[in-house]
Amino acid sequence: MHFRPRYTGLIERYRDRLPIHDDTRIISLGEGNTPLIRLSNIPRVIGKEVDIYVKYEGLNPTGSFKDRGMTMAVTKAVEAGSRAIICASTGNTSAAAAAYAARAGITAFVLIPEGKIAMGKLAQAMMHGSIVLQIRGNFDAGMQLVKDVAEQAPVTIVNSINPFRLQGQKTAAFEIVEELGRAPDYHCLPVGNAGNITAHWIGYCEYSSASGDHVTAACSYCNGHCAYAGGAVVGNRPKMIGYQAAGSAPFMRGAMVDNPETVATAIRIGHPQSWEQAWKVKEESGGWFDECSDEEILAAQKLLAEKEGVFCEPASATSLAGALRDVKNGKIPEGSSIVCTLTGHGLKDPDTAIQQSGGNVHTIDASLDAVRKAILDGMA
Ligand code: F0G
């Protein structure tokens, strides 16, 4: 029998590239190591020669990429003696915070916009025993409240303004480079607060830096928490493309948006917290921002589910919606390699999925005849 070492999460795997001490108690649920799936049918559907991969972050323990950041943020909060964490959230951060707090044995307070988070995410926050504060306001209002209250109360903020979050999230870029043997030409992400696009860029820069693994000088993104020292770049780095939902697209407007709206509730954010960093990522990488309508987002979600068997939540499909449009219009040239991050699992938001699926559901008698007829009709 051949034994492989048990996978114990991204902190153990990338310990030498993360701000972790030998005796740090690691709070992990086995996050990271998610599949990079090469799309085999959609390129044919759109009639273009491109290598498109989706990084299926919905397969993290709580169903979104937030787990990568949360393992680091909660590990460091516990190391610092914190007994409680707090976040504002459109749903996924609160689910991850609740789960990792449960694992660590500390309290999580989560502020969510009433009526505007997907049911799966609310279920997670409730089941993991967090204290859920539903506010009559949106994510941006919640984020401001969290910042204000953390100045007066003994709670650690675990939103992506916590620098350890981005440190954990950068590991997604490491995994991609290790699997492809190089960075892709383009990396497409849905953008809300813009923490994740920033984290990926930190990861790609760090990995491609000539200065190696063990550099401790400050990088300009994270005030000394990562190993990227700047300096010469030896490996390739992707152009970073950030796609926003059209009703919540401050990077397209060039200014904050006060009343963001979109079916993709995860990215219903008008005041991104990593505003400056994301503009820098775009400049440095030679990428761009663009927006997708709710219709385009839902169409991409459905296309991916129907043609490739991959189910992601609406916000996640924004990366693919944008990428497919830019492949079709030639902005992304044929022959390119492209990675689209699918940030969250489709099961997070069953309501939207059921509403938009078109419902190929037939109620029939529980008889052999009825089933046989249904099969004949379905194959016709
Ligand atoms: N996709 C999903 C599924 C998300 O939940 C989020 C953010 C993003 C994309 C955008 O990532 O903010 O780093 O640009 N969700 C946060 C939350 C805001 O509270 O769960 P970003």
PDB file of N, CA and C and ligand atoms in Angstrom, residues 63-66 87-95 121 139 159-160 165-166 169 189-198 265-267 269 313-316 342-345, ligand 1:
ATOM      1  N   GLY A  63     -17.170  26.325   1.280  1.00  0.00           N
ATOM      2  CA  GLY A  63     -17.747  26.583  -0.029  1.00  0.00           C
ATOM      3  C   GLY A  63     -17.331  27.873  -0.706  1.00  0.00           C
ATOM      4  N   SER A  64     -16.279  28.513  -0.196  1.00  0.00           N
ATOM      5  CA  SER A  64     -15.783  29.693  -0.913  1.00  0.00           C
ATOM      6  C   SER A  64     -14.301  29.913  -0.628  1.00  0.00           C
ATOM      7  N   PHE A  65     -13.700  30.812  -1.432  1.00  0.00           N
ATOM      8  CA  PHE A  65     -12.276  31.146  -1.276  1.00  0.00           C
ATOM      9  C   PHE A  65     -11.969  31.794   0.056  1.00  0.00           C
ATOM     10  N   LYS A  66     -12.984  32.239   0.769  1.00  0.00           N
ATOM     11  CA  LYS A  66     -12.744  32.963   2.027  1.00  0.00           C
ATOM     12  C   LYS A  66     -11.994  32.104   3.028  1.00  0.00           C
ATOM     13  N   CYS A  87     -16.848  40.550  11.571  1.00  0.00           N
ATOM     14  CA  CYS A  87     -16.749  40.931  10.165  1.00  0.00           C
ATOM     15  C   CYS A  87     -18.085  41.482   9.691  1.00  0.00           C
ATOM     16  N   ALA A  88     -18.022  42.282   8.638  1.00  0.00           N
ATOM     17  CA  ALA A  88     -19.219  42.596   7.858  1.00  0.00           C
ATOM     18  C   ALA A  88     -19.156  41.662   6.672  1.00  0.00           C
ATOM     19  N   SER A  89     -20.309  41.275   6.132  1.00  0.00           N
ATOM     20  CA  SER A  89     -20.231  40.296   5.052  1.00  0.00           C
ATOM     21  C   SER A  89     -21.454  40.291   4.161  1.00  0.00           C
ATOM     22  N   THR A  90     -21.201  39.975   2.887  1.00  0.00           N
ATOM     23  CA  THR A  90     -22.303  39.672   1.977  1.00  0.00           C
ATOM     24  C   THR A  90     -22.644  38.185   2.057  1.00  0.00           C
ATOM     25  N   GLY A  91     -22.002  37.466   2.963  1.00  0.00           N
ATOM     26  CA  GLY A  91     -22.395  36.077   3.237  1.00  0.00           C
ATOM     27  C   GLY A  91     -21.265  35.076   3.364  1.00  0.00           C
ATOM     28  N   ASN A  92     -20.344  35.085   2.413  1.00  0.00           N
ATOM     29  CA  ASN A  92     -19.294  34.061   2.448  1.00  0.00           C
ATOM     30  C   ASN A  92     -18.275  34.290   3.553  1.00  0.00           C
ATOM     31  N   THR A  93     -17.895  35.543   3.764  1.00  0.00           N
ATOM     32  CA  THR A  93     -16.962  35.812   4.855  1.00  0.00           C
ATOM     33  C   THR A  93     -17.577  35.409   6.188  1.00  0.00           C
ATOM     34  N   SER A  94     -18.863  35.681   6.348  1.00  0.00           N
ATOM     35  CA  SER A  94     -19.511  35.338   7.623  1.00  0.00           C
ATOM     36  C   SER A  94     -19.561  33.827   7.809  1.00  0.00           C
ATOM     37  N   ALA A  95     -19.799  33.079   6.736  1.00  0.00           N
ATOM     38  CA  ALA A  95     -19.810  31.614   6.832  1.00  0.00           C
ATOM     39  C   ALA A  95     -18.439  31.092   7.242  1.00  0.00           C
ATOM     40  N   LYS A 121     -25.624  30.677   2.899  1.00  0.00           N
ATOM     41  CA  LYS A 121     -24.627  31.399   3.712  1.00  0.00           C
ATOM     42  C   LYS A 121     -25.191  31.732   5.083  1.00  0.00           C
ATOM     43  N   PHE A 139     -23.794  46.127   2.750  1.00  0.00           N
ATOM     44  CA  PHE A 139     -22.458  45.691   3.196  1.00  0.00           C
ATOM     45  C   PHE A 139     -21.584  46.885   3.580  1.00  0.00           C
ATOM     46  N   ASN A 159     -12.303  40.869   8.182  1.00  0.00           N
ATOM     47  CA  ASN A 159     -12.512  41.243   6.768  1.00  0.00           C
ATOM     48  C   ASN A 159     -11.146  41.340   6.099  1.00  0.00           C
ATOM     49  N   SER A 160     -11.164  41.539   4.765  1.00  0.00           N
ATOM     50  CA  SER A 160      -9.890  41.490   4.044  1.00  0.00           C
ATOM     51  C   SER A 160      -8.996  42.694   4.331  1.00  0.00           C
ATOM     52  N   ARG A 165      -5.526  37.977   5.984  1.00  0.00           N
ATOM     53  CA  ARG A 165      -6.482  37.407   5.035  1.00  0.00           C
ATOM     54  C   ARG A 165      -5.835  37.279   3.650  1.00  0.00           C
ATOM     55  N   LEU A 166      -5.224  38.387   3.199  1.00  0.00           N
ATOM     56  CA  LEU A 166      -4.646  38.362   1.846  1.00  0.00           C
ATOM     57  C   LEU A 166      -3.457  37.403   1.777  1.00  0.00           C
ATOM     58  N   GLN A 169      -4.956  34.109   1.127  1.00  0.00           N
ATOM     59  CA  GLN A 169      -5.579  34.034  -0.200  1.00  0.00           C
ATOM     60  C   GLN A 169      -4.551  34.009  -1.342  1.00  0.00           C
ATOM     61  N   LEU A 189     -11.061  37.561 -12.298  1.00  0.00           N
ATOM     62  CA  LEU A 189     -11.734  37.403 -11.003  1.00  0.00           C
ATOM     63  C   LEU A 189     -12.946  38.315 -10.905  1.00  0.00           C
ATOM     64  N   PRO A 190     -13.966  37.876 -10.155  1.00  0.00           N
ATOM     65  CA  PRO A 190     -15.034  38.800  -9.792  1.00  0.00           C
ATOM     66  C   PRO A 190     -14.502  39.740  -8.710  1.00  0.00           C
ATOM     67  N   VAL A 191     -14.879  41.005  -8.797  1.00  0.00           N
ATOM     68  CA  VAL A 191     -14.347  41.991  -7.849  1.00  0.00           C
ATOM     69  C   VAL A 191     -15.453  42.630  -7.024  1.00  0.00           C
ATOM     70  N   GLY A 192     -15.292  42.553  -5.710  1.00  0.00           N
ATOM     71  CA  GLY A 192     -16.174  43.266  -4.775  1.00  0.00           C
ATOM     72  C   GLY A 192     -15.340  44.268  -4.007  1.00  0.00           C
ATOM     73  N   ASN A 193     -14.764  43.830  -2.897  1.00  0.00           N
ATOM     74  CA  ASN A 193     -13.832  44.681  -2.140  1.00  0.00           C
ATOM     75  C   ASN A 193     -12.455  44.752  -2.785  1.00  0.00           C
ATOM     76  N   ALA A 194     -12.197  43.866  -3.730  1.00  0.00           N
ATOM     77  CA  ALA A 194     -10.922  43.797  -4.455  1.00  0.00           C
ATOM     78  C   ALA A 194      -9.777  43.235  -3.613  1.00  0.00           C
ATOM     79  N   GLY A 195     -10.118  42.576  -2.515  1.00  0.00           N
ATOM     80  CA  GLY A 195      -9.084  41.914  -1.717  1.00  0.00           C
ATOM     81  C   GLY A 195      -8.498  40.725  -2.449  1.00  0.00           C
ATOM     82  N   ASN A 196      -9.349  39.952  -3.100  1.00  0.00           N
ATOM     83  CA  ASN A 196      -8.876  38.713  -3.705  1.00  0.00           C
ATOM     84  C   ASN A 196      -7.991  38.960  -4.920  1.00  0.00           C
ATOM     85  N   ILE A 197      -8.329  39.954  -5.723  1.00  0.00           N
ATOM     86  CA  ILE A 197      -7.485  40.239  -6.899  1.00  0.00           C
ATOM     87  C   ILE A 197      -6.113  40.724  -6.416  1.00  0.00           C
ATOM     88  N   THR A 198      -6.126  41.496  -5.335  1.00  0.00           N
ATOM     89  CA  THR A 198      -4.864  41.969  -4.748  1.00  0.00           C
ATOM     90  C   THR A 198      -4.058  40.787  -4.202  1.00  0.00           C
ATOM     91  N   THR A 265     -25.312  38.787  -5.158  1.00  0.00           N
ATOM     92  CA  THR A 265     -25.292  39.499  -3.864  1.00  0.00           C
ATOM     93  C   THR A 265     -23.916  39.484  -3.200  1.00  0.00           C
ATOM     94  N   ALA A 266     -23.097  38.480  -3.499  1.00  0.00           N
ATOM     95  CA  ALA A 266     -21.766  38.404  -2.879  1.00  0.00           C
ATOM     96  C   ALA A 266     -20.912  39.620  -3.221  1.00  0.00           C
ATOM     97  N   ILE A 267     -21.150  40.209  -4.397  1.00  0.00           N
ATOM     98  CA  ILE A 267     -20.333  41.361  -4.810  1.00  0.00           C
ATOM     99  C   ILE A 267     -21.190  42.631  -4.910  1.00  0.00           C
ATOM    100  N   ILE A 269     -21.300  45.482  -3.607  1.00  0.00           N
ATOM    101  CA  ILE A 269     -20.410  46.329  -2.812  1.00  0.00           C
ATOM    102  C   ILE A 269     -20.097  47.591  -3.612  1.00  0.00           C
ATOM    103  N   GLU A 313     -21.654  29.939  -7.677  1.00  0.00           N
ATOM    104  CA  GLU A 313     -22.684  30.929  -7.350  1.00  0.00           C
ATOM    105  C   GLU A 313     -22.628  32.091  -8.359  1.00  0.00           C
ATOM    106  N   PRO A 314     -23.687  32.903  -8.419  1.00  0.00           N
ATOM    107  CA  PRO A 314     -23.718  33.951  -9.450  1.00  0.00           C
ATOM    108  C   PRO A 314     -22.486  34.851  -9.458  1.00  0.00           C
ATOM    109  N   ALA A 315     -22.077  35.366  -8.314  1.00  0.00           N
ATOM    110  CA  ALA A 315     -20.921  36.281  -8.288  1.00  0.00           C
ATOM    111  C   ALA A 315     -19.710  35.637  -8.951  1.00  0.00           C
ATOM    112  N   SER A 316     -19.520  34.364  -8.705  1.00  0.00           N
ATOM    113  CA  SER A 316     -18.352  33.662  -9.242  1.00  0.00           C
ATOM    114  C   SER A 316     -18.371  33.615 -10.755  1.00  0.00           C
ATOM    115  N   LEU A 342     -13.491  30.702  -9.703  1.00  0.00           N
ATOM    116  CA  LEU A 342     -14.890  30.515  -9.308  1.00  0.00           C
ATOM    117  C   LEU A 342     -14.903  30.572  -7.791  1.00  0.00           C
ATOM    118  N   THR A 343     -15.292  31.736  -7.279  1.00  0.00           N
ATOM    119  CA  THR A 343     -15.056  32.063  -5.870  1.00  0.00           C
ATOM    120  C   THR A 343     -15.928  31.290  -4.886  1.00  0.00           C
ATOM    121  N   GLY A 344     -17.153  30.905  -5.307  1.00  0.00           N
ATOM    122  CA  GLY A 344     -18.050  30.250  -4.349  1.00  0.00           C
ATOM    123  C   GLY A 344     -18.901  29.176  -5.009  1.00  0.00           C
ATOM    124  N   HIS A 345     -19.348  28.224  -4.221  1.00  0.00           N
ATOM    125  CA  HIS A 345     -20.137  27.089  -4.716  1.00  0.00           C
ATOM    126  C   HIS A 345     -21.567  27.508  -5.071  1.00  0.00           C
TER     127      HIS A 345
HETATM  128  N1  F0G B   1     -17.055  36.181  -5.088  1.00  0.00           N
HETATM  129  C1  F0G B   1     -17.689  35.786  -3.971  1.00  0.00           C
HETATM  130  C2  F0G B   1     -18.476  34.531  -4.019  1.00  0.00           C
HETATM  131  C3  F0G B   1     -17.582  36.567  -2.790  1.00  0.00           C
HETATM  132  O1  F0G B   1     -18.222  36.160  -1.706  1.00  0.00           O
HETATM  133  C4  F0G B   1     -16.847  37.764  -2.818  1.00  0.00           C
HETATM  134  C5  F0G B   1     -16.765  38.610  -1.632  1.00  0.00           C
HETATM  135  C6  F0G B   1     -16.184  38.102  -4.007  1.00  0.00           C
HETATM  136  C7  F0G B   1     -16.328  37.294  -5.122  1.00  0.00           C
HETATM  137  C8  F0G B   1     -15.377  39.326  -4.139  1.00  0.00           C
HETATM  138  O2  F0G B   1     -14.118  39.224  -3.512  1.00  0.00           O
HETATM  139  O3  F0G B   1     -14.298  41.228  -2.125  1.00  0.00           O
HETATM  140  O4  F0G B   1     -12.111  40.088  -2.441  1.00  0.00           O
HETATM  141  O5  F0G B   1     -13.165  41.368  -4.291  1.00  0.00           O
HETATM  142  N2  F0G B   1     -17.448  38.432  -0.611  1.00  0.00           N
HETATM  143  C9  F0G B   1     -17.289  39.174   0.644  1.00  0.00           C
HETATM  144  C10 F0G B   1     -18.119  38.528   1.732  1.00  0.00           C
HETATM  145  C11 F0G B   1     -17.490  40.618   0.523  1.00  0.00           C
HETATM  146  O6  F0G B   1     -18.519  39.205   2.676  1.00  0.00           O
HETATM  147  O7  F0G B   1     -18.355  37.327   1.664  1.00  0.00           O
HETATM  148  P1  F0G B   1     -13.363  40.560  -3.071  1.00  0.00           P
END
